[in-house]
Structure formats: C-alpha cells, structure tokens
mmCIF file of C-alpha atoms in Angstrom:
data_model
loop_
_atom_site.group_PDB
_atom_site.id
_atom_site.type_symbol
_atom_site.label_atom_id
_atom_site.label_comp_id
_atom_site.label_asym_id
_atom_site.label_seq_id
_atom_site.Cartn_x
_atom_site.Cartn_y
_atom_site.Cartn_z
ATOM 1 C CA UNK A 1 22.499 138.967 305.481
ATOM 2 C CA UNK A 2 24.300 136.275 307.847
ATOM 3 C CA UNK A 3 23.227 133.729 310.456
ATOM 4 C CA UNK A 4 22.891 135.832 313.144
ATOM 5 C CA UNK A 5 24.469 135.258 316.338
ATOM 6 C CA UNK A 6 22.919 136.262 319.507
ATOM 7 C CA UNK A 7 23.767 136.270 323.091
ATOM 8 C CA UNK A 8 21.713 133.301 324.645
ATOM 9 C CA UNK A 9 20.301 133.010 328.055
ATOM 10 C CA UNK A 10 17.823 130.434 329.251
ATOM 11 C CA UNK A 11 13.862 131.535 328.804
ATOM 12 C CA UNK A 12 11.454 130.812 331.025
ATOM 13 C CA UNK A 13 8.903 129.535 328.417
ATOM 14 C CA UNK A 14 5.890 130.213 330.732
ATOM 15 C CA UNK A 15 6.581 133.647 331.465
ATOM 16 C CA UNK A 16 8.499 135.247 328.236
ATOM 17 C CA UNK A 17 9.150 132.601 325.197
ATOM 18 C CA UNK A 18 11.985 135.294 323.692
ATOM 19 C CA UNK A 19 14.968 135.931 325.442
ATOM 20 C CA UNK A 20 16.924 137.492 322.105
ATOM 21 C CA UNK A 21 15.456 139.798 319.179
ATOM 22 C CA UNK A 22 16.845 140.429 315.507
ATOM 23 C CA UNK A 23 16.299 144.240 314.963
ATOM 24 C CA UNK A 24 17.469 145.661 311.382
ATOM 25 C CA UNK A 25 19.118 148.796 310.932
ATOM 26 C CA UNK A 26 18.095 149.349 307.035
ATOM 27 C CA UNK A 27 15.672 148.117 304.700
ATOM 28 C CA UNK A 28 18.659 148.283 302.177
ATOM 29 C CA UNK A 29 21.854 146.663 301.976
ATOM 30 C CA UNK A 30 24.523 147.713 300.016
ATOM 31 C CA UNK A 31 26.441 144.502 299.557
ATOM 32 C CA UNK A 32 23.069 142.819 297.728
ATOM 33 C CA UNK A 33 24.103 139.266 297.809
ATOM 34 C CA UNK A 34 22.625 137.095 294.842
ATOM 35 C CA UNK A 35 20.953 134.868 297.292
ATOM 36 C CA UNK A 36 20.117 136.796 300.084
ATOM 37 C CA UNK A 37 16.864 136.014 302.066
ATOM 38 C CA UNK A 38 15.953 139.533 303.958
ATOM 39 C CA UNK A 39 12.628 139.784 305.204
ATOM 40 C CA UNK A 40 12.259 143.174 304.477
ATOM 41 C CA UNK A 41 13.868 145.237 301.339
ATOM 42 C CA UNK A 42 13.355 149.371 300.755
ATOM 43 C CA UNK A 43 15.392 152.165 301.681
ATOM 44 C CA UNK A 44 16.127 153.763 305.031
ATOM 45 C CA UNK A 45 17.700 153.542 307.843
ATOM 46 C CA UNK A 46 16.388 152.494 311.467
ATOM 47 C CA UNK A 47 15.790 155.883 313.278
ATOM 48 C CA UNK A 48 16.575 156.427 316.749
ATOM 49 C CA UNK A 49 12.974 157.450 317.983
ATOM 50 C CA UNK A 50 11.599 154.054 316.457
ATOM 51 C CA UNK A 51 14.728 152.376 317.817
ATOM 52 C CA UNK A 52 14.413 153.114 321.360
ATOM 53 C CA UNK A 53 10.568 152.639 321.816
ATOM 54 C CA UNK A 54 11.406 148.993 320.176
ATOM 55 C CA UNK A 55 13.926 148.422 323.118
ATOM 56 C CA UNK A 56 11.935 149.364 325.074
ATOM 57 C CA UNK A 57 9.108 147.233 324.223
ATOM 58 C CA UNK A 58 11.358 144.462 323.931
ATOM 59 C CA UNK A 59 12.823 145.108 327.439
ATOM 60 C CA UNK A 60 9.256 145.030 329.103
ATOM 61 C CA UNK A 61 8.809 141.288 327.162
ATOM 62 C CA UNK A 62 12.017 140.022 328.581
ATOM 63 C CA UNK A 63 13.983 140.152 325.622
ATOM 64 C CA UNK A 64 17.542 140.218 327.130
ATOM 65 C CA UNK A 65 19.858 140.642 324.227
ATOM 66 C CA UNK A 66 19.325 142.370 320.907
ATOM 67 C CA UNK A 67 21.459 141.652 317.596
ATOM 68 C CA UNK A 68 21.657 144.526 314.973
ATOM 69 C CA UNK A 69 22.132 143.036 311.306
ATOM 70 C CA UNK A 70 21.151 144.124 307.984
ATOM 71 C CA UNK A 71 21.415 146.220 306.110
ATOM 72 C CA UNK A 72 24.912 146.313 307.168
ATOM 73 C CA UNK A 73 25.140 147.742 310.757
ATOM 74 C CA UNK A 74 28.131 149.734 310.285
ATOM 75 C CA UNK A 75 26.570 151.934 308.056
ATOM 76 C CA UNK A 76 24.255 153.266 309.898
ATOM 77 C CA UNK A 77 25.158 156.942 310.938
ATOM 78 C CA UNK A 78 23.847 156.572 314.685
ATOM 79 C CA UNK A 79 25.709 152.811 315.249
ATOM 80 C CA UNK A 80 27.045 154.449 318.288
ATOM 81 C CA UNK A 81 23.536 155.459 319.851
ATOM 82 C CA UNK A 82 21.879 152.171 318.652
ATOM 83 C CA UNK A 83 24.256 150.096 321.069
ATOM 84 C CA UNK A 84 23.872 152.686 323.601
ATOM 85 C CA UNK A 85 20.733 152.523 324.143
ATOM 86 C CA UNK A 86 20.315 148.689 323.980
ATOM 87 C CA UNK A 87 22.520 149.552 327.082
ATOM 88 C CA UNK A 88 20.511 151.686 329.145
ATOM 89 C CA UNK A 89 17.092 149.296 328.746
ATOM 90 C CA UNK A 90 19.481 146.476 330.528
ATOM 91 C CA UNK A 91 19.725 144.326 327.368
ATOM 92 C CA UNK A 92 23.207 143.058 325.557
ATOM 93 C CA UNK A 93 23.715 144.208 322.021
ATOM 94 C CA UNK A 94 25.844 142.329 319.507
ATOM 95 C CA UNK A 95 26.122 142.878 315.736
ATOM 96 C CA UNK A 96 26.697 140.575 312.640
ATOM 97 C CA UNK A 97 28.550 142.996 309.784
ATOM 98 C CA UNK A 98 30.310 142.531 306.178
ATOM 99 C CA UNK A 99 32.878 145.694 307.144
ATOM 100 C CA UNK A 100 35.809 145.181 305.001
ATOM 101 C CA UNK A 101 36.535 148.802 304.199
ATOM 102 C CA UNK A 102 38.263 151.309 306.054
ATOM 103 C CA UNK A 103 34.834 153.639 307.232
ATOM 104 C CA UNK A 104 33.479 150.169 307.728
ATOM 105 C CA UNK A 105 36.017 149.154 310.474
ATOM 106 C CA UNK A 106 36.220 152.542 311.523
ATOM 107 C CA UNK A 107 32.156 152.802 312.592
ATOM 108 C CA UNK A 108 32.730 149.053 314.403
ATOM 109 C CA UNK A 109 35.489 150.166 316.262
ATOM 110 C CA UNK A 110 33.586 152.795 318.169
ATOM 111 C CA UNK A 111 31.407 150.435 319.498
ATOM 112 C CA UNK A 112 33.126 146.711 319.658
ATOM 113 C CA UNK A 113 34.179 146.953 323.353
ATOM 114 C CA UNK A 114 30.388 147.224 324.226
ATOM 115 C CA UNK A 115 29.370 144.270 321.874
ATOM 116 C CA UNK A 116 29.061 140.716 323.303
ATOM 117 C CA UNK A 117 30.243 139.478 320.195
ATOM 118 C CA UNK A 118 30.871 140.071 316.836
ATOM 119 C CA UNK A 119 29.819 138.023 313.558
ATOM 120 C CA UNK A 120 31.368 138.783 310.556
ATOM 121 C CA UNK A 121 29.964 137.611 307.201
ATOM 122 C CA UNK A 122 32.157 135.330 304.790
ATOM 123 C CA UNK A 123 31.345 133.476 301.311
ATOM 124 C CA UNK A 124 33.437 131.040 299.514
ATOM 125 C CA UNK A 125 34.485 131.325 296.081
ATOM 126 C CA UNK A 126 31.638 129.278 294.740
ATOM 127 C CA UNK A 127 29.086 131.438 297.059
ATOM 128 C CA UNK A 128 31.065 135.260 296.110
ATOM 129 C CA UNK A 129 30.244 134.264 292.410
ATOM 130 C CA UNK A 130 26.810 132.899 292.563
ATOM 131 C CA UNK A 131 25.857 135.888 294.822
ATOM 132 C CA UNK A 132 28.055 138.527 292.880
ATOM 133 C CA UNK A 133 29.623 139.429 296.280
ATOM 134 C CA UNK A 134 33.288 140.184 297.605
ATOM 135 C CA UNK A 135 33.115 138.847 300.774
ATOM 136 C CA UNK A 136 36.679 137.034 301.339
ATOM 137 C CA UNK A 137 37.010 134.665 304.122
ATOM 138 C CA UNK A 138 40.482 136.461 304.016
ATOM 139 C CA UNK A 139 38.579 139.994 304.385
ATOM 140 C CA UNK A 140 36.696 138.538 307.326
ATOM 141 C CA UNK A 141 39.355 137.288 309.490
ATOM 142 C CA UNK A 142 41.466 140.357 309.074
ATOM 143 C CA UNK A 143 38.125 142.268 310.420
ATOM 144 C CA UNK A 144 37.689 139.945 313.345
ATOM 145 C CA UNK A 145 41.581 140.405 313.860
ATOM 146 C CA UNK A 146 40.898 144.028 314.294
ATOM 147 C CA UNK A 147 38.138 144.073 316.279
ATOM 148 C CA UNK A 148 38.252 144.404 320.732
ATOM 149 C CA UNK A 149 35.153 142.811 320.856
ATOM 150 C CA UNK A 150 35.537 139.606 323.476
ATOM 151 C CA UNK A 151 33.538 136.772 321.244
ATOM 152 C CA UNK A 152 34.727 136.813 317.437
ATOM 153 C CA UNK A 153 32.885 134.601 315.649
ATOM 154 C CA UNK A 154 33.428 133.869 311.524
ATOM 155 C CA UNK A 155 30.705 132.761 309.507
ATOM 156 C CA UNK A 156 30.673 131.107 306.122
ATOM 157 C CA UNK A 157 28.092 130.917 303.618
ATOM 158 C CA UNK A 158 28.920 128.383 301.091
ATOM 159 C CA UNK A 159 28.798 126.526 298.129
ATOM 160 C CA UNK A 160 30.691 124.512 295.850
ATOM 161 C CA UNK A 161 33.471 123.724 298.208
ATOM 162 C CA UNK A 162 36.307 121.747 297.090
ATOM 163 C CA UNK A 163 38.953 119.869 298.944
ATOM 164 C CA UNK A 164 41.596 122.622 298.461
ATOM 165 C CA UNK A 165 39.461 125.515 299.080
ATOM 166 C CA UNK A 166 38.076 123.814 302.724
ATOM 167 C CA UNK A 167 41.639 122.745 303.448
ATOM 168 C CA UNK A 168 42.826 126.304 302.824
ATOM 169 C CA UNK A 169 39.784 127.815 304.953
ATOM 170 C CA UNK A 170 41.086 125.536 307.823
ATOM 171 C CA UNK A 171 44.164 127.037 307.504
ATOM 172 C CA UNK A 172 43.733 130.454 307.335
ATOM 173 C CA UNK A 173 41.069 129.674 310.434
ATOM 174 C CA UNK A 174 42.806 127.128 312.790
ATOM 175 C CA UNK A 175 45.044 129.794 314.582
ATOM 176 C CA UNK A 176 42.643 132.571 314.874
ATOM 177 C CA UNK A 177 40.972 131.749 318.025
ATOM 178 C CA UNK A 178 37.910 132.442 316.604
ATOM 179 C CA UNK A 179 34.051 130.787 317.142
ATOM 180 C CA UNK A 180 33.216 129.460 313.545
ATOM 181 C CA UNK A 181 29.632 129.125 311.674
ATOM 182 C CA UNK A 182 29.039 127.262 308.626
ATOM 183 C CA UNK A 183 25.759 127.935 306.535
ATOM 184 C CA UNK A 184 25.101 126.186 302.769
ATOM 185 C CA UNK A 185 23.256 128.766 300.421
ATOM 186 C CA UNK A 186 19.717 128.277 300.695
ATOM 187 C CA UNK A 187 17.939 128.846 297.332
ATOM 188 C CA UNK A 188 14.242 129.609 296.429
ATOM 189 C CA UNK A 189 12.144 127.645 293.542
ATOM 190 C CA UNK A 190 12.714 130.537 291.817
ATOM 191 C CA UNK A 191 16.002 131.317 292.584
ATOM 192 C CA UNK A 192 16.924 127.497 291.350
ATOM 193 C CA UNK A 193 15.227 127.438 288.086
ATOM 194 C CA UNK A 194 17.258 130.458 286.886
ATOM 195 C CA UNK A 195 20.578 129.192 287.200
ATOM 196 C CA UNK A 196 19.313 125.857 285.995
ATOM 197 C CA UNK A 197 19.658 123.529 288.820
ATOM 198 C CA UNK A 198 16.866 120.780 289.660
ATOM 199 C CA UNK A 199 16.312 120.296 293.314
ATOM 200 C CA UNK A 200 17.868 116.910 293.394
ATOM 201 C CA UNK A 201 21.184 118.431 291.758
ATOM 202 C CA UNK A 202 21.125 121.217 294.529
ATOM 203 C CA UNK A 203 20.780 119.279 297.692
ATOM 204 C CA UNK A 204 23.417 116.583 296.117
ATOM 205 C CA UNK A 205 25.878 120.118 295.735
ATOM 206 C CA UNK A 206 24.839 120.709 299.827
ATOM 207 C CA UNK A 207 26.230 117.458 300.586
ATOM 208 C CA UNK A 208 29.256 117.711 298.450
ATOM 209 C CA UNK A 209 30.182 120.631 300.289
ATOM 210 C CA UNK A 210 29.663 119.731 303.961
ATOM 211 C CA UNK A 211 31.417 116.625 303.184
ATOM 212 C CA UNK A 212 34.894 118.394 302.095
ATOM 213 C CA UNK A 213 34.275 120.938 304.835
ATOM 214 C CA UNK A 214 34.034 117.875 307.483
ATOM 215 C CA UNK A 215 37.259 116.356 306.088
ATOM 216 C CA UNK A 216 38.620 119.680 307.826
ATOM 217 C CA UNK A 217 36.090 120.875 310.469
ATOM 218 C CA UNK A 218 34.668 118.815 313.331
ATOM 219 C CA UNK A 219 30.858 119.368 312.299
ATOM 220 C CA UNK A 220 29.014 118.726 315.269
ATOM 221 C CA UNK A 221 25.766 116.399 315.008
ATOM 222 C CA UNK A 222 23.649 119.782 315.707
ATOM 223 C CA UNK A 223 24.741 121.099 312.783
ATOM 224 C CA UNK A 224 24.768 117.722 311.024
ATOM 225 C CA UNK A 225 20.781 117.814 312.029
ATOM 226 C CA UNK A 226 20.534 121.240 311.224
ATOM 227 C CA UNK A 227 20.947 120.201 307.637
ATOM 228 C CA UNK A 228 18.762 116.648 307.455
ATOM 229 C CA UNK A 229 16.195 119.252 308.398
ATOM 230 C CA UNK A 230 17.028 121.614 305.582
ATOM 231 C CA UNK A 231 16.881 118.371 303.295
ATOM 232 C CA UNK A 232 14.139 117.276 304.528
ATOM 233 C CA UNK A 233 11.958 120.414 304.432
ATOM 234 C CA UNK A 234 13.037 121.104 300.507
ATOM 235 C CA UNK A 235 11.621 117.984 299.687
ATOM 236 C CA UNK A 236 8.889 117.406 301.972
ATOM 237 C CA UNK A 237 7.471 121.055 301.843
ATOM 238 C CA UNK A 238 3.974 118.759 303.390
ATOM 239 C CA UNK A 239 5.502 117.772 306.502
ATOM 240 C CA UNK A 240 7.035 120.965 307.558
ATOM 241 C CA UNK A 241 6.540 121.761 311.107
ATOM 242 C CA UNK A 242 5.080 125.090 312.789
ATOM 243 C CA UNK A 243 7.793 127.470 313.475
ATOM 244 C CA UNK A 244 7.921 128.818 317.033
ATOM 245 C CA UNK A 245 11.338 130.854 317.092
ATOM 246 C CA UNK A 246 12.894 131.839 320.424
ATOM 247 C CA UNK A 247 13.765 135.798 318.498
ATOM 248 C CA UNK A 248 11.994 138.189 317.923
ATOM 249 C CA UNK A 249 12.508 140.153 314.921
ATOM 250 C CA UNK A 250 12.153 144.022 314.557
ATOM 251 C CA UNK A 251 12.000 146.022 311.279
ATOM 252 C CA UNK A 252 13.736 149.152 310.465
ATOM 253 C CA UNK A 253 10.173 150.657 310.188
ATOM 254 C CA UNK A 254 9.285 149.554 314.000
ATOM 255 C CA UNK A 255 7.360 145.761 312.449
ATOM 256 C CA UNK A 256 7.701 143.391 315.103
ATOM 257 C CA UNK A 257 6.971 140.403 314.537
ATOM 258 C CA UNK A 258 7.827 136.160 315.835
ATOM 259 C CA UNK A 259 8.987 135.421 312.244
ATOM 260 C CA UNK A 260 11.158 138.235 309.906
ATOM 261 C CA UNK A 261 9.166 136.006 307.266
ATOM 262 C CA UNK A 262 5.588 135.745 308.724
ATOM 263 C CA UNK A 263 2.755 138.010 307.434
ATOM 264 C CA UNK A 264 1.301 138.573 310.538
ATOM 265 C CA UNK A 265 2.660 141.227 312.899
ATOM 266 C CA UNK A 266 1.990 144.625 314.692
ATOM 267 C CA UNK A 267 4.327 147.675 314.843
ATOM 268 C CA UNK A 268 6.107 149.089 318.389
ATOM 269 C CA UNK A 269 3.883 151.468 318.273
ATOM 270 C CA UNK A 270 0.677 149.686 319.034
ATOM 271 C CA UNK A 271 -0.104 149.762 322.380
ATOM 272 C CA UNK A 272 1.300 147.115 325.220
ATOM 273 C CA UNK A 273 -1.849 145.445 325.295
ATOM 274 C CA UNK A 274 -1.689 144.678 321.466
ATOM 275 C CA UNK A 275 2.162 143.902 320.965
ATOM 276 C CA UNK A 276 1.424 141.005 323.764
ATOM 277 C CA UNK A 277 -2.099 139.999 321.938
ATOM 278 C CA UNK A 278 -0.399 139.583 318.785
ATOM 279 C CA UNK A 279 2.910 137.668 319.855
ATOM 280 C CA UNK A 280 0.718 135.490 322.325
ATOM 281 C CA UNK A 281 -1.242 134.422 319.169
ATOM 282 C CA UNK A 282 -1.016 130.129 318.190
ATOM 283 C CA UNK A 283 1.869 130.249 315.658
ATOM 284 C CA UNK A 284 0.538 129.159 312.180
ATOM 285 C CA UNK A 285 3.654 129.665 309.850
ATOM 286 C CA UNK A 286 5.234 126.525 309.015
ATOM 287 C CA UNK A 287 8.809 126.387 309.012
ATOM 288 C CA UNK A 288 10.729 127.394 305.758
ATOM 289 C CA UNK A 289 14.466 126.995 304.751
ATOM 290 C CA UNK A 290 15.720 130.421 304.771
ATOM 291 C CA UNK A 291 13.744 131.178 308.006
ATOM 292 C CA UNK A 292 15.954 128.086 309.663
ATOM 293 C CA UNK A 293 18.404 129.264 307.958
ATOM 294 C CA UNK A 294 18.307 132.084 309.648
ATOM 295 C CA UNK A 295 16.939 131.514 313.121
ATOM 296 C CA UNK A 296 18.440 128.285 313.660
ATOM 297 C CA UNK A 297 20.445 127.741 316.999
ATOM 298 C CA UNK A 298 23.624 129.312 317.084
ATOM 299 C CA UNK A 299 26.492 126.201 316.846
ATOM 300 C CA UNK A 300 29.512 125.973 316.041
ATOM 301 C CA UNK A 301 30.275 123.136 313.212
#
C-alpha cells in the first residue's frame, strides 16, 4: 500500500482533531509488495453495511474526506457504492490504486469523475525487485493518463535509484501535468536482517537515492524534513515522539482507530458515546517509520 493522499481542509483542533480518514477496502491485497507495511492483513472485503455505518460515524466526528486504499480499491465488487455513499454523508472520497490491468481501469473509470483525486502507486526498479512487484512508473502514468479524475497525482516508492533511472523518471514525468510523491522503502529490523543490510548501510542507500532524485526533482524542504525525521527515528528509536495523526483510520472489519498501527481501538459499532471516549483518549503510541511513512503530510517533492 501507497502514501495515501487525502483531500485536506483546515481542522478546528478544539472541536474535531480529524478532518480526513483512511478506510480499507480488504484485509488482502493481491499485489503483496515485499515491503509493504499494512496495518491489517486477512481476507475479505469491506462490506457495504459496515461501510456506511463507518461514514457515518465519521461524518458525525467531522471527518470531511475519506480515502479508500488497500487492498487495492478497484477490486472491490461494490467500488461504485463505496464512493457513493461517502457522497450522500457530505464527505469527499478519493482513492490511491495499483490498476494496471484492463478490469482494473475498467472498475476506476466508473467512479473517477466523483473522486477528488487519484493516487496511483509506482516502484522503481530497485523497489519492483526487492518487493517482487510489477508496478512500472510507465504502468502508472499511462493509468493516470486514462483517468477523468481532476487531481492525478503519481507516487513513487523507491530504492536504489541511479542517475539514469531518476533522469529517465523525470522524463517520462515532466510533461504529464501530474502532482508527484516520492517515498524511500521503509524497512523493519526484521525485514533488514534478511536481506543482509545493517542499519547504517540502509539509511546511507536512503540518501543515495534522494540525492540522484534531487539532481532531477525540486525536493521541497518538507519533504527534505520528512526524511531527517525518518533518519532520525531509525536510529534514535528513544527519542521518538507521541504520534497524534490528523486521519483516522478504518478497517475493513469496521476497527477504527487514531493509528492503522496502534493497539488500541474500538469498532463502528460501539456506541457514539464510546467511539468519542476512545479517540478522545491521551495518545500513547510513539511515532514509528512506516506509520510516518504513511500518515505523513501530503507534499509534493
């Protein structure tokens, strides 16, 4: 699963702290990168009962736009409904997708009009083979090229970028039009020690990446901090601060929760009384990688 993307609007932090919410549409995904960080991982697909008492929940919090990611969005067999009804609580959908086949494109085009934007996945070469995946940045533009929806936005996981690959991403970019997000791979412990690489060797490959991208790309110094932070929490997992994210995130089993990777959450269909208890709690989780990774302000590089 990508960086997701959401529509932003100014929160009043006094009266409703989330303006945007992540909700997943599977607990599977059938893409399985090699370094994906999903919060949540079985089978099934978001139904439409749990799906609508979720918006609606969300609505009455003042959650004003909702992004539908992984799984993969266009597989789910009510796509259609899901953006619908995101519609008829008031609140903006958008989606972040890997479609690259035909079905894929197919199930995005029924609803792309309605979406206030569209992010779809990329890796680069390095990334596609230490994930196993076949996401082409190629693949991805010709999706975004297709699509009606009005903000098109590309993003790249990536790692191992050399000169010639991030000149030839500018490239195939530059003329597009489109809104552009760079992410490095984020890696566990665990994930680290099995291809071999010490931590010191891994955040010297981060920088040796951004730094041929930025011979190309106009990184801007939020995204410049956006990775001293990474940096900073791999090696000073002691100083981490306490993560208060401005998203929600829903499961495809109705979990909501403030972090997709906190322990401590209640379902949609606890009462109002409880959903507000439990999100009104002092946030204890300390910030991790792969949740600011994935909840980080949206930014273009």
């Amino acid at each position: 699963m990508s960086v997701a993307t959401l529509t932003h609007r100014p929160a009043n932090p006094a009266k409703n702290p989330y303006d945007t919410a992540l909700v997943s549409t599977a607990g599977h995904c059938e893409t399985a990168c090699g370094f994906c960080f999903r919060a949540d991982r079985a089978r099934g697909f978001l139904t439409l009962d749990t799906y609508t008492r979720a918006v609606s929940r969300l609505g009455e919090l003042g959650v004003q736009g909702v992004c539908l990611t992984g799984g993969e969005p266009a597989h789910h067999p009510h796509l259609r409904q899901l953006v619908c009804v995101a519609y008829q609580f008031g609140i903006t959908p958008s989606v972040v997708t890997s479609a690259r086949t035909h079905d894929e494109r197919a199930a995005l085009d029924q609803v792309d009009r309605w979406l206030a934007n569209i992010t779809v996945s990329a890796d680069s070469r390095g990334a596609m083979a230490l994930g196993r995946t076949t996401r082409t940045a190629a693949s991805a533009i010709t999706t975004l090229r297709g699509s009606a929806t009005p903000e098109k936005i590309f993003h790249l996981t990536y790692w191992r970028v050399d000169d010639d690959e991030a000149a030839a991403l500018y490239e195939l970019v530059a003329a597009t039009g489109v809104r552009i997000q760079l992410s490095p791979v984020t890696l566990t412990d665990k994930a680290r020690d099995r291809i071999g690489l010490g931590m010191n060797d891994y955040l010297e490959q981060h920088r040796h990446d951004t730094d041929a991208l930025g011979r190309y790309f106009a990184l801007t110094p939020a995204f410049k901090n956006h990775l001293l932070d990474l940096r900073a929490m791999h090696l000073y997992t002691e100083r981490r601060n306490t993560c208060r994210p401005s998203s929600l995130y829903v499961s495809h089993t109705g979990g909501i929760r403030r972090c997709p990777f906190s322990a401590n959450d209640t379902t949609i269909h606890a009462t109002r009384a409880d959903i507000h208890h439990a999100l009104t709690q002092p946030p204890t989780s300390r910030i991790s990688p792969d949740c600011a990774a994935l909840c980080r302000a949206e930014d273009k590089p």
